[in-house]
Amino acid sequence: MTFSFELLHRDGPARVGRMATPHGVVETPVFMPVGTQATVKGLTPDMVRDAGAQIILGNTYHLALRPGGDLVAELGGLHKFMKWDGPILTDSGGFQVFSLASQAKITDAGAKFRSHVDGSLLELTPEKAVEIQQQLGSDIAMVLDECPPGDAPPEVVRRAVTRSIRWAERCKAHHTRKDQVQFAIVQGGTNLDLRAECAKELVAMDFPGYALGGFSVGESPAAMHAALPTCAACLPEEKPRYLMGVGRPEDLLAGVASGIDMFDCVMPTRNGRNATAFTYAGIVKLRNSRHQRDPAPLEADCPCYCCRTFSRAYLHHLFRVDEMLGPILLSLHNIAFYLRLMRDSRRAIVEGRFADFHAECLAGWKRPAPAA
Amino acid sequence: MTFSFELLHRDGPARVGRMATPHGVVETPVFMPVGTQATVKGLTPDMVRDAGAQIILGNTYHLALRPGGDLVAELGGLHKFMKWDGPILTDSGGFQVFSLASQAKITDAGAKFRSHVDGSLLELTPEKAVEIQQQLGSDIAMVLDECPPGDAPPEVVRRAVTRSIRWAERCKAHHTRKDQVQFAIVQGGTNLDLRAECAKELVAMDFPGYALGGFSVGESPAAMHAALPTCAACLPEEKPRYLMGVGRPEDLLAGVASGIDMFDCVMPTRNGRNATAFTYAGIVKLRNSRHQRDPAPLEADCPCYCCRTFSRAYLHHLFRVDEMLGPILLSLHNIAFYLRLMRDSRRAIVEGRFADFHAECLAGWKRPAPAA
């Protein structure tokens, strides 16, 4: 097995690490662009690589529905299918069952639900989640967990924790693929005692990595930022820590400051498709008519293809006339920005000035970003 | 002025030439991908270049409406605005006024119409068409012509010819830009006597290049194929000949066989967005379930990024789940195919075997392509 994680630098709780996977090395903290349906929306794998991506995420729920785990396996696995030769992390599908599928019924056995595509009745058990991810052949697989909504009552959150722990055990027992590791997922909402209890149980099972789940499901950013240091500290120092489905640039920095190593989020591509760009100077809305005659690039010191090549006036024009190239270029820039933010964070940590970097970024983002 | 056209090889009426423009040299016969709104739909300029494009087309009607000729001029011209540093040909806007705008009223003075975007009342005169194209700064501008529908009665076609000749005179008189040439447009529908008469008048005005207009407006492909040799022969041997808005691969080859040098058409991108690919083996519809498990590339010997990289199964998946990357990749392939078809035609002409190449292509396209 070629998976390893090594901590190289610390700056307070923030850390720089090196994660080796069967498909290459990942420098952490890292942002993983989301390739839900075996494609990072609007971008070729070459563009994703050129934007600086080291590892991407695939969504097991979507891929299980279409094209199906068996078809991906038959065609040589997800890397070969979508022609991304770097590392891939797949989620377990659980989160999407709870958020996208209809009529989801959760029992200790697993989840029964109707496909959001064709309404067909499907079942996702811990064992099934393992099997599909083994078919996909991702480098990092996630255990199946139950992710209750952010406003769920305490007893629902507690039951989800108990169930997620049992499901993690079953996932571990069922996992056989040698070129893939499994990460466990800590639930517990904003109840820090419950988070600690969940983490303790999962840490005892000795997974190669740990994730914090349930932090992008409706709680306030402030509540998440407050909970992150304690939650991260419950996880083993020497293993990678992944904050699932988060978030805005300021949320990533709050995570890094708390000792988180890995992030994923659809915001860069989703906002990019909607003419909204992330920059070190804050949010830029390209449909705004103030960009109409502006020959300047979106972000002057950004090394991405969009900023190196085109003016704001051109980007404004593309969105105004509904041309595909607008969403393409802004998705590319936003992913490049998130990756640059993590690269700059790593450098700041190495140089022992992450707190300053963090504060400078927040000062630059005076205009509030849209909620996730 | 840096415009010139040189004939290098002949093979029957088919010819290979070399057209020099202020933004570079074009080998003919050439296909010009259409960048209607200052973008070839779904592709970056890098992708268009990598697909093999030598020259692209911009639509004056669309660009005049949005972002406007003055804005493009202020930002340094169309090349700089859209970051295409190769040659650009712009049409005059006339065809779109007749096909897209509403309530078009044509008089000898010009066309009055309502914008298809916001309904505003606009006017396009020969002089205005020249001015906008001078603002855009294309390498090759087209004169304003009147393009009646394919089923127009003879008197309407005759009046359009008379008017187009007068408008060509006015365009020539109004043109001042030294780094841009104007091509004239021969109208006359499928009335070959009228075509010859129109060509004779325009040839007497000594334009640097000539186009055949009105050949993609509803007449049958067979009628067009029958008319092309005679129409092409009415044009000066030593000047480039451009068949506007045509067409399917077989229409391009019929044009080349008749001595046409330049083509443009939205079919490669439009059909690509609709999951339909052009290949030497005919039309391939990627939504068809027979591609679902096919690991083969779309076209084995195609050198484009799509065919070098992805399987038919993956392309099928992208269209099935409505991912943007499907239209992107198939637009890229289709443009690359059209460009390859012209490259292979040039080689066949140089080697004196164009008739054989033409026949082989037609034999390969057993399945009929959709009409333009």
PDB file of N, CA and C in Angstrom, chain B residues 291-366:
ATOM      1  N   HIS B 291     -23.244   3.297 -27.478  1.00  0.00           N
ATOM      2  CA  HIS B 291     -21.922   3.789 -27.070  1.00  0.00           C
ATOM      3  C   HIS B 291     -21.670   3.635 -25.573  1.00  0.00           C
ATOM      4  N   GLN B 292     -22.680   3.152 -24.834  1.00  0.00           N
ATOM      5  CA  GLN B 292     -22.621   3.222 -23.374  1.00  0.00           C
ATOM      6  C   GLN B 292     -21.408   2.530 -22.757  1.00  0.00           C
ATOM      7  N   ARG B 293     -20.993   1.405 -23.317  1.00  0.00           N
ATOM      8  CA  ARG B 293     -19.872   0.657 -22.738  1.00  0.00           C
ATOM      9  C   ARG B 293     -18.682   0.599 -23.688  1.00  0.00           C
ATOM     10  N   ASP B 294     -18.650   1.521 -24.660  1.00  0.00           N
ATOM     11  CA  ASP B 294     -17.631   1.436 -25.719  1.00  0.00           C
ATOM     12  C   ASP B 294     -16.345   2.158 -25.306  1.00  0.00           C
ATOM     13  N   PRO B 295     -15.251   1.412 -25.111  1.00  0.00           N
ATOM     14  CA  PRO B 295     -14.000   2.057 -24.678  1.00  0.00           C
ATOM     15  C   PRO B 295     -13.248   2.729 -25.830  1.00  0.00           C
ATOM     16  N   ALA B 296     -13.737   2.579 -27.061  1.00  0.00           N
ATOM     17  CA  ALA B 296     -13.024   3.143 -28.216  1.00  0.00           C
ATOM     18  C   ALA B 296     -13.198   4.657 -28.270  1.00  0.00           C
ATOM     19  N   PRO B 297     -12.225   5.339 -28.874  1.00  0.00           N
ATOM     20  CA  PRO B 297     -12.407   6.781 -29.065  1.00  0.00           C
ATOM     21  C   PRO B 297     -13.477   7.036 -30.121  1.00  0.00           C
ATOM     22  N   LEU B 298     -13.976   8.267 -30.144  1.00  0.00           N
ATOM     23  CA  LEU B 298     -14.970   8.668 -31.149  1.00  0.00           C
ATOM     24  C   LEU B 298     -14.471   8.350 -32.550  1.00  0.00           C
ATOM     25  N   GLU B 299     -13.237   8.737 -32.870  1.00  0.00           N
ATOM     26  CA  GLU B 299     -12.673   8.464 -34.195  1.00  0.00           C
ATOM     27  C   GLU B 299     -11.195   8.114 -33.981  1.00  0.00           C
ATOM     28  N   ALA B 300     -10.857   6.874 -34.309  1.00  0.00           N
ATOM     29  CA  ALA B 300      -9.558   6.325 -33.890  1.00  0.00           C
ATOM     30  C   ALA B 300      -8.377   7.133 -34.406  1.00  0.00           C
ATOM     31  N   ASP B 301      -8.426   7.570 -35.658  1.00  0.00           N
ATOM     32  CA  ASP B 301      -7.248   8.239 -36.212  1.00  0.00           C
ATOM     33  C   ASP B 301      -7.351   9.756 -36.171  1.00  0.00           C
ATOM     34  N   CYS B 302      -8.301  10.280 -35.407  1.00  0.00           N
ATOM     35  CA  CYS B 302      -8.425  11.737 -35.282  1.00  0.00           C
ATOM     36  C   CYS B 302      -7.429  12.240 -34.239  1.00  0.00           C
ATOM     37  N   PRO B 303      -6.654  13.262 -34.593  1.00  0.00           N
ATOM     38  CA  PRO B 303      -5.642  13.747 -33.650  1.00  0.00           C
ATOM     39  C   PRO B 303      -6.152  14.766 -32.635  1.00  0.00           C
ATOM     40  N   CYS B 304      -7.470  15.005 -32.553  1.00  0.00           N
ATOM     41  CA  CYS B 304      -7.959  16.055 -31.650  1.00  0.00           C
ATOM     42  C   CYS B 304      -7.897  15.600 -30.197  1.00  0.00           C
ATOM     43  N   TYR B 305      -7.944  16.551 -29.282  1.00  0.00           N
ATOM     44  CA  TYR B 305      -7.852  16.263 -27.838  1.00  0.00           C
ATOM     45  C   TYR B 305      -8.951  15.302 -27.399  1.00  0.00           C
ATOM     46  N   CYS B 306     -10.150  15.478 -27.904  1.00  0.00           N
ATOM     47  CA  CYS B 306     -11.266  14.606 -27.524  1.00  0.00           C
ATOM     48  C   CYS B 306     -10.969  13.152 -27.894  1.00  0.00           C
ATOM     49  N   CYS B 307     -10.560  12.931 -29.123  1.00  0.00           N
ATOM     50  CA  CYS B 307     -10.332  11.561 -29.596  1.00  0.00           C
ATOM     51  C   CYS B 307      -9.055  10.956 -29.023  1.00  0.00           C
ATOM     52  N   ARG B 308      -8.057  11.787 -28.771  1.00  0.00           N
ATOM     53  CA  ARG B 308      -6.815  11.293 -28.173  1.00  0.00           C
ATOM     54  C   ARG B 308      -7.031  10.881 -26.724  1.00  0.00           C
ATOM     55  N   THR B 309      -8.079  11.419 -26.069  1.00  0.00           N
ATOM     56  CA  THR B 309      -8.156  11.341 -24.618  1.00  0.00           C
ATOM     57  C   THR B 309      -9.304  10.476 -24.100  1.00  0.00           C
ATOM     58  N   PHE B 310     -10.481  10.579 -24.706  1.00  0.00           N
ATOM     59  CA  PHE B 310     -11.687  10.033 -24.078  1.00  0.00           C
ATOM     60  C   PHE B 310     -12.314   8.898 -24.895  1.00  0.00           C
ATOM     61  N   SER B 311     -13.096   8.081 -24.201  1.00  0.00           N
ATOM     62  CA  SER B 311     -13.827   6.978 -24.842  1.00  0.00           C
ATOM     63  C   SER B 311     -15.224   7.438 -25.248  1.00  0.00           C
ATOM     64  N   ARG B 312     -15.803   6.697 -26.167  1.00  0.00           N
ATOM     65  CA  ARG B 312     -17.212   6.944 -26.510  1.00  0.00           C
ATOM     66  C   ARG B 312     -18.114   6.763 -25.291  1.00  0.00           C
ATOM     67  N   ALA B 313     -17.761   5.793 -24.437  1.00  0.00           N
ATOM     68  CA  ALA B 313     -18.559   5.558 -23.223  1.00  0.00           C
ATOM     69  C   ALA B 313     -18.578   6.814 -22.354  1.00  0.00           C
ATOM     70  N   TYR B 314     -17.435   7.471 -22.237  1.00  0.00           N
ATOM     71  CA  TYR B 314     -17.367   8.686 -21.418  1.00  0.00           C
ATOM     72  C   TYR B 314     -18.168   9.820 -22.059  1.00  0.00           C
ATOM     73  N   LEU B 315     -18.031   9.985 -23.382  1.00  0.00           N
ATOM     74  CA  LEU B 315     -18.794  11.036 -24.078  1.00  0.00           C
ATOM     75  C   LEU B 315     -20.292  10.779 -23.934  1.00  0.00           C
ATOM     76  N   HIS B 316     -20.697   9.520 -24.108  1.00  0.00           N
ATOM     77  CA  HIS B 316     -22.104   9.152 -23.921  1.00  0.00           C
ATOM     78  C   HIS B 316     -22.574   9.542 -22.521  1.00  0.00           C
ATOM     79  N   HIS B 317     -21.762   9.202 -21.529  1.00  0.00           N
ATOM     80  CA  HIS B 317     -22.103   9.535 -20.139  1.00  0.00           C
ATOM     81  C   HIS B 317     -22.294  11.048 -19.957  1.00  0.00           C
ATOM     82  N   LEU B 318     -21.360  11.833 -20.502  1.00  0.00           N
ATOM     83  CA  LEU B 318     -21.438  13.292 -20.338  1.00  0.00           C
ATOM     84  C   LEU B 318     -22.747  13.849 -20.885  1.00  0.00           C
ATOM     85  N   PHE B 319     -23.157  13.373 -22.063  1.00  0.00           N
ATOM     86  CA  PHE B 319     -24.412  13.870 -22.637  1.00  0.00           C
ATOM     87  C   PHE B 319     -25.614  13.338 -21.859  1.00  0.00           C
ATOM     88  N   ARG B 320     -25.510  12.093 -21.376  1.00  0.00           N
ATOM     89  CA  ARG B 320     -26.632  11.512 -20.641  1.00  0.00           C
ATOM     90  C   ARG B 320     -26.911  12.285 -19.357  1.00  0.00           C
ATOM     91  N   VAL B 321     -25.850  12.773 -18.725  1.00  0.00           N
ATOM     92  CA  VAL B 321     -26.051  13.490 -17.458  1.00  0.00           C
ATOM     93  C   VAL B 321     -25.988  15.006 -17.661  1.00  0.00           C
ATOM     94  N   ASP B 322     -26.044  15.453 -18.921  1.00  0.00           N
ATOM     95  CA  ASP B 322     -26.115  16.889 -19.247  1.00  0.00           C
ATOM     96  C   ASP B 322     -24.953  17.692 -18.695  1.00  0.00           C
ATOM     97  N   GLU B 323     -23.760  17.157 -18.812  1.00  0.00           N
ATOM     98  CA  GLU B 323     -22.576  17.890 -18.365  1.00  0.00           C
ATOM     99  C   GLU B 323     -22.040  18.751 -19.503  1.00  0.00           C
ATOM    100  N   MET B 324     -21.621  19.983 -19.176  1.00  0.00           N
ATOM    101  CA  MET B 324     -21.086  20.922 -20.170  1.00  0.00           C
ATOM    102  C   MET B 324     -19.921  20.347 -20.968  1.00  0.00           C
ATOM    103  N   LEU B 325     -19.160  19.452 -20.345  1.00  0.00           N
ATOM    104  CA  LEU B 325     -17.966  18.956 -21.021  1.00  0.00           C
ATOM    105  C   LEU B 325     -18.314  18.183 -22.295  1.00  0.00           C
ATOM    106  N   GLY B 326     -19.516  17.594 -22.361  1.00  0.00           N
ATOM    107  CA  GLY B 326     -19.934  16.901 -23.576  1.00  0.00           C
ATOM    108  C   GLY B 326     -19.961  17.840 -24.779  1.00  0.00           C
ATOM    109  N   PRO B 327     -20.775  18.911 -24.717  1.00  0.00           N
ATOM    110  CA  PRO B 327     -20.768  19.909 -25.807  1.00  0.00           C
ATOM    111  C   PRO B 327     -19.383  20.483 -26.094  1.00  0.00           C
ATOM    112  N   ILE B 328     -18.603  20.726 -25.066  1.00  0.00           N
ATOM    113  CA  ILE B 328     -17.260  21.276 -25.269  1.00  0.00           C
ATOM    114  C   ILE B 328     -16.426  20.306 -26.120  1.00  0.00           C
ATOM    115  N   LEU B 329     -16.390  19.047 -25.705  1.00  0.00           N
ATOM    116  CA  LEU B 329     -15.511  18.082 -26.380  1.00  0.00           C
ATOM    117  C   LEU B 329     -15.992  17.794 -27.802  1.00  0.00           C
ATOM    118  N   LEU B 330     -17.314  17.721 -27.999  1.00  0.00           N
ATOM    119  CA  LEU B 330     -17.805  17.403 -29.338  1.00  0.00           C
ATOM    120  C   LEU B 330     -17.713  18.602 -30.279  1.00  0.00           C
ATOM    121  N   SER B 331     -17.855  19.816 -29.756  1.00  0.00           N
ATOM    122  CA  SER B 331     -17.604  21.006 -30.582  1.00  0.00           C
ATOM    123  C   SER B 331     -16.158  21.006 -31.037  1.00  0.00           C
ATOM    124  N   LEU B 332     -15.272  20.685 -30.104  1.00  0.00           N
ATOM    125  CA  LEU B 332     -13.844  20.635 -30.425  1.00  0.00           C
ATOM    126  C   LEU B 332     -13.567  19.594 -31.508  1.00  0.00           C
ATOM    127  N   HIS B 333     -14.101  18.400 -31.315  1.00  0.00           N
ATOM    128  CA  HIS B 333     -13.868  17.354 -32.318  1.00  0.00           C
ATOM    129  C   HIS B 333     -14.423  17.751 -33.679  1.00  0.00           C
ATOM    130  N   ASN B 334     -15.651  18.260 -33.704  1.00  0.00           N
ATOM    131  CA  ASN B 334     -16.274  18.575 -34.993  1.00  0.00           C
ATOM    132  C   ASN B 334     -15.505  19.657 -35.744  1.00  0.00           C
ATOM    133  N   ILE B 335     -15.044  20.663 -35.021  1.00  0.00           N
ATOM    134  CA  ILE B 335     -14.224  21.687 -35.670  1.00  0.00           C
ATOM    135  C   ILE B 335     -12.926  21.061 -36.164  1.00  0.00           C
ATOM    136  N   ALA B 336     -12.317  20.243 -35.329  1.00  0.00           N
ATOM    137  CA  ALA B 336     -11.077  19.571 -35.749  1.00  0.00           C
ATOM    138  C   ALA B 336     -11.334  18.707 -36.979  1.00  0.00           C
ATOM    139  N   PHE B 337     -12.515  18.072 -37.041  1.00  0.00           N
ATOM    140  CA  PHE B 337     -12.821  17.234 -38.207  1.00  0.00           C
ATOM    141  C   PHE B 337     -12.949  18.077 -39.474  1.00  0.00           C
ATOM    142  N   TYR B 338     -13.696  19.175 -39.398  1.00  0.00           N
ATOM    143  CA  TYR B 338     -13.847  20.055 -40.564  1.00  0.00           C
ATOM    144  C   TYR B 338     -12.482  20.572 -41.035  1.00  0.00           C
ATOM    145  N   LEU B 339     -11.629  20.903 -40.075  1.00  0.00           N
ATOM    146  CA  LEU B 339     -10.311  21.421 -40.438  1.00  0.00           C
ATOM    147  C   LEU B 339      -9.451  20.325 -41.053  1.00  0.00           C
ATOM    148  N   ARG B 340      -9.606  19.102 -40.525  1.00  0.00           N
ATOM    149  CA  ARG B 340      -8.866  17.966 -41.069  1.00  0.00           C
ATOM    150  C   ARG B 340      -9.345  17.633 -42.477  1.00  0.00           C
ATOM    151  N   LEU B 341     -10.663  17.752 -42.677  1.00  0.00           N
ATOM    152  CA  LEU B 341     -11.228  17.487 -44.000  1.00  0.00           C
ATOM    153  C   LEU B 341     -10.630  18.441 -45.039  1.00  0.00           C
ATOM    154  N   MET B 342     -10.456  19.695 -44.651  1.00  0.00           N
ATOM    155  CA  MET B 342      -9.857  20.676 -45.573  1.00  0.00           C
ATOM    156  C   MET B 342      -8.357  20.411 -45.751  1.00  0.00           C
ATOM    157  N   ARG B 343      -7.688  20.031 -44.667  1.00  0.00           N
ATOM    158  CA  ARG B 343      -6.254  19.712 -44.760  1.00  0.00           C
ATOM    159  C   ARG B 343      -6.040  18.524 -45.693  1.00  0.00           C
ATOM    160  N   ASP B 344      -6.867  17.493 -45.495  1.00  0.00           N
ATOM    161  CA  ASP B 344      -6.756  16.306 -46.342  1.00  0.00           C
ATOM    162  C   ASP B 344      -7.121  16.637 -47.790  1.00  0.00           C
ATOM    163  N   SER B 345      -8.064  17.553 -47.978  1.00  0.00           N
ATOM    164  CA  SER B 345      -8.419  17.983 -49.341  1.00  0.00           C
ATOM    165  C   SER B 345      -7.231  18.676 -49.996  1.00  0.00           C
ATOM    166  N   ARG B 346      -6.583  19.562 -49.237  1.00  0.00           N
ATOM    167  CA  ARG B 346      -5.422  20.269 -49.796  1.00  0.00           C
ATOM    168  C   ARG B 346      -4.345  19.280 -50.227  1.00  0.00           C
ATOM    169  N   ARG B 347      -4.091  18.292 -49.364  1.00  0.00           N
ATOM    170  CA  ARG B 347      -3.064  17.309 -49.700  1.00  0.00           C
ATOM    171  C   ARG B 347      -3.461  16.528 -50.955  1.00  0.00           C
ATOM    172  N   ALA B 348      -4.740  16.155 -51.025  1.00  0.00           N
ATOM    173  CA  ALA B 348      -5.207  15.400 -52.195  1.00  0.00           C
ATOM    174  C   ALA B 348      -5.061  16.223 -53.472  1.00  0.00           C
ATOM    175  N   ILE B 349      -5.354  17.515 -53.387  1.00  0.00           N
ATOM    176  CA  ILE B 349      -5.224  18.389 -54.568  1.00  0.00           C
ATOM    177  C   ILE B 349      -3.766  18.482 -54.988  1.00  0.00           C
ATOM    178  N   VAL B 350      -2.891  18.685 -54.004  1.00  0.00           N
ATOM    179  CA  VAL B 350      -1.451  18.793 -54.295  1.00  0.00           C
ATOM    180  C   VAL B 350      -0.972  17.525 -54.993  1.00  0.00           C
ATOM    181  N   GLU B 351      -1.525  16.382 -54.549  1.00  0.00           N
ATOM    182  CA  GLU B 351      -1.083  15.104 -55.104  1.00  0.00           C
ATOM    183  C   GLU B 351      -1.920  14.674 -56.306  1.00  0.00           C
ATOM    184  N   GLY B 352      -2.792  15.551 -56.779  1.00  0.00           N
ATOM    185  CA  GLY B 352      -3.560  15.279 -57.996  1.00  0.00           C
ATOM    186  C   GLY B 352      -4.555  14.149 -57.880  1.00  0.00           C
ATOM    187  N   ARG B 353      -5.077  13.897 -56.685  1.00  0.00           N
ATOM    188  CA  ARG B 353      -6.028  12.797 -56.488  1.00  0.00           C
ATOM    189  C   ARG B 353      -7.259  13.269 -55.725  1.00  0.00           C
ATOM    190  N   PHE B 354      -7.675  14.522 -55.965  1.00  0.00           N
ATOM    191  CA  PHE B 354      -8.820  15.032 -55.208  1.00  0.00           C
ATOM    192  C   PHE B 354     -10.106  14.292 -55.552  1.00  0.00           C
ATOM    193  N   ALA B 355     -10.314  13.962 -56.828  1.00  0.00           N
ATOM    194  CA  ALA B 355     -11.552  13.263 -57.212  1.00  0.00           C
ATOM    195  C   ALA B 355     -11.670  11.933 -56.469  1.00  0.00           C
ATOM    196  N   ASP B 356     -10.551  11.222 -56.343  1.00  0.00           N
ATOM    197  CA  ASP B 356     -10.572   9.956 -55.600  1.00  0.00           C
ATOM    198  C   ASP B 356     -10.877  10.189 -54.122  1.00  0.00           C
ATOM    199  N   PHE B 357     -10.211  11.178 -53.559  1.00  0.00           N
ATOM    200  CA  PHE B 357     -10.437  11.503 -52.145  1.00  0.00           C
ATOM    201  C   PHE B 357     -11.907  11.844 -51.916  1.00  0.00           C
ATOM    202  N   HIS B 358     -12.454  12.663 -52.794  1.00  0.00           N
ATOM    203  CA  HIS B 358     -13.860  13.067 -52.721  1.00  0.00           C
ATOM    204  C   HIS B 358     -14.777  11.836 -52.752  1.00  0.00           C
ATOM    205  N   ALA B 359     -14.515  10.945 -53.681  1.00  0.00           N
ATOM    206  CA  ALA B 359     -15.345   9.740 -53.818  1.00  0.00           C
ATOM    207  C   ALA B 359     -15.214   8.843 -52.583  1.00  0.00           C
ATOM    208  N   GLU B 360     -14.004   8.705 -52.078  1.00  0.00           N
ATOM    209  CA  GLU B 360     -13.794   7.888 -50.864  1.00  0.00           C
ATOM    210  C   GLU B 360     -14.568   8.458 -49.680  1.00  0.00           C
ATOM    211  N   CYS B 361     -14.525   9.772 -49.533  1.00  0.00           N
ATOM    212  CA  CYS B 361     -15.264  10.408 -48.429  1.00  0.00           C
ATOM    213  C   CYS B 361     -16.758  10.126 -48.558  1.00  0.00           C
ATOM    214  N   LEU B 362     -17.294  10.313 -49.747  1.00  0.00           N
ATOM    215  CA  LEU B 362     -18.732  10.110 -49.941  1.00  0.00           C
ATOM    216  C   LEU B 362     -19.105   8.658 -49.663  1.00  0.00           C
ATOM    217  N   ALA B 363     -18.220   7.736 -50.048  1.00  0.00           N
ATOM    218  CA  ALA B 363     -18.479   6.320 -49.768  1.00  0.00           C
ATOM    219  C   ALA B 363     -18.490   6.068 -48.266  1.00  0.00           C
ATOM    220  N   GLY B 364     -17.628   6.764 -47.531  1.00  0.00           N
ATOM    221  CA  GLY B 364     -17.571   6.603 -46.075  1.00  0.00           C
ATOM    222  C   GLY B 364     -18.785   7.173 -45.369  1.00  0.00           C
ATOM    223  N   TRP B 365     -19.408   8.162 -45.989  1.00  0.00           N
ATOM    224  CA  TRP B 365     -20.576   8.799 -45.367  1.00  0.00           C
ATOM    225  C   TRP B 365     -21.850   8.172 -45.904  1.00  0.00           C
ATOM    226  N   LYS B 366     -22.010   6.908 -45.640  1.00  0.00           N
ATOM    227  CA  LYS B 366     -23.203   6.249 -46.166  1.00  0.00           C
ATOM    228  C   LYS B 366     -24.450   6.781 -45.490  1.00  0.00           C
TER     229      LYS B 366
END
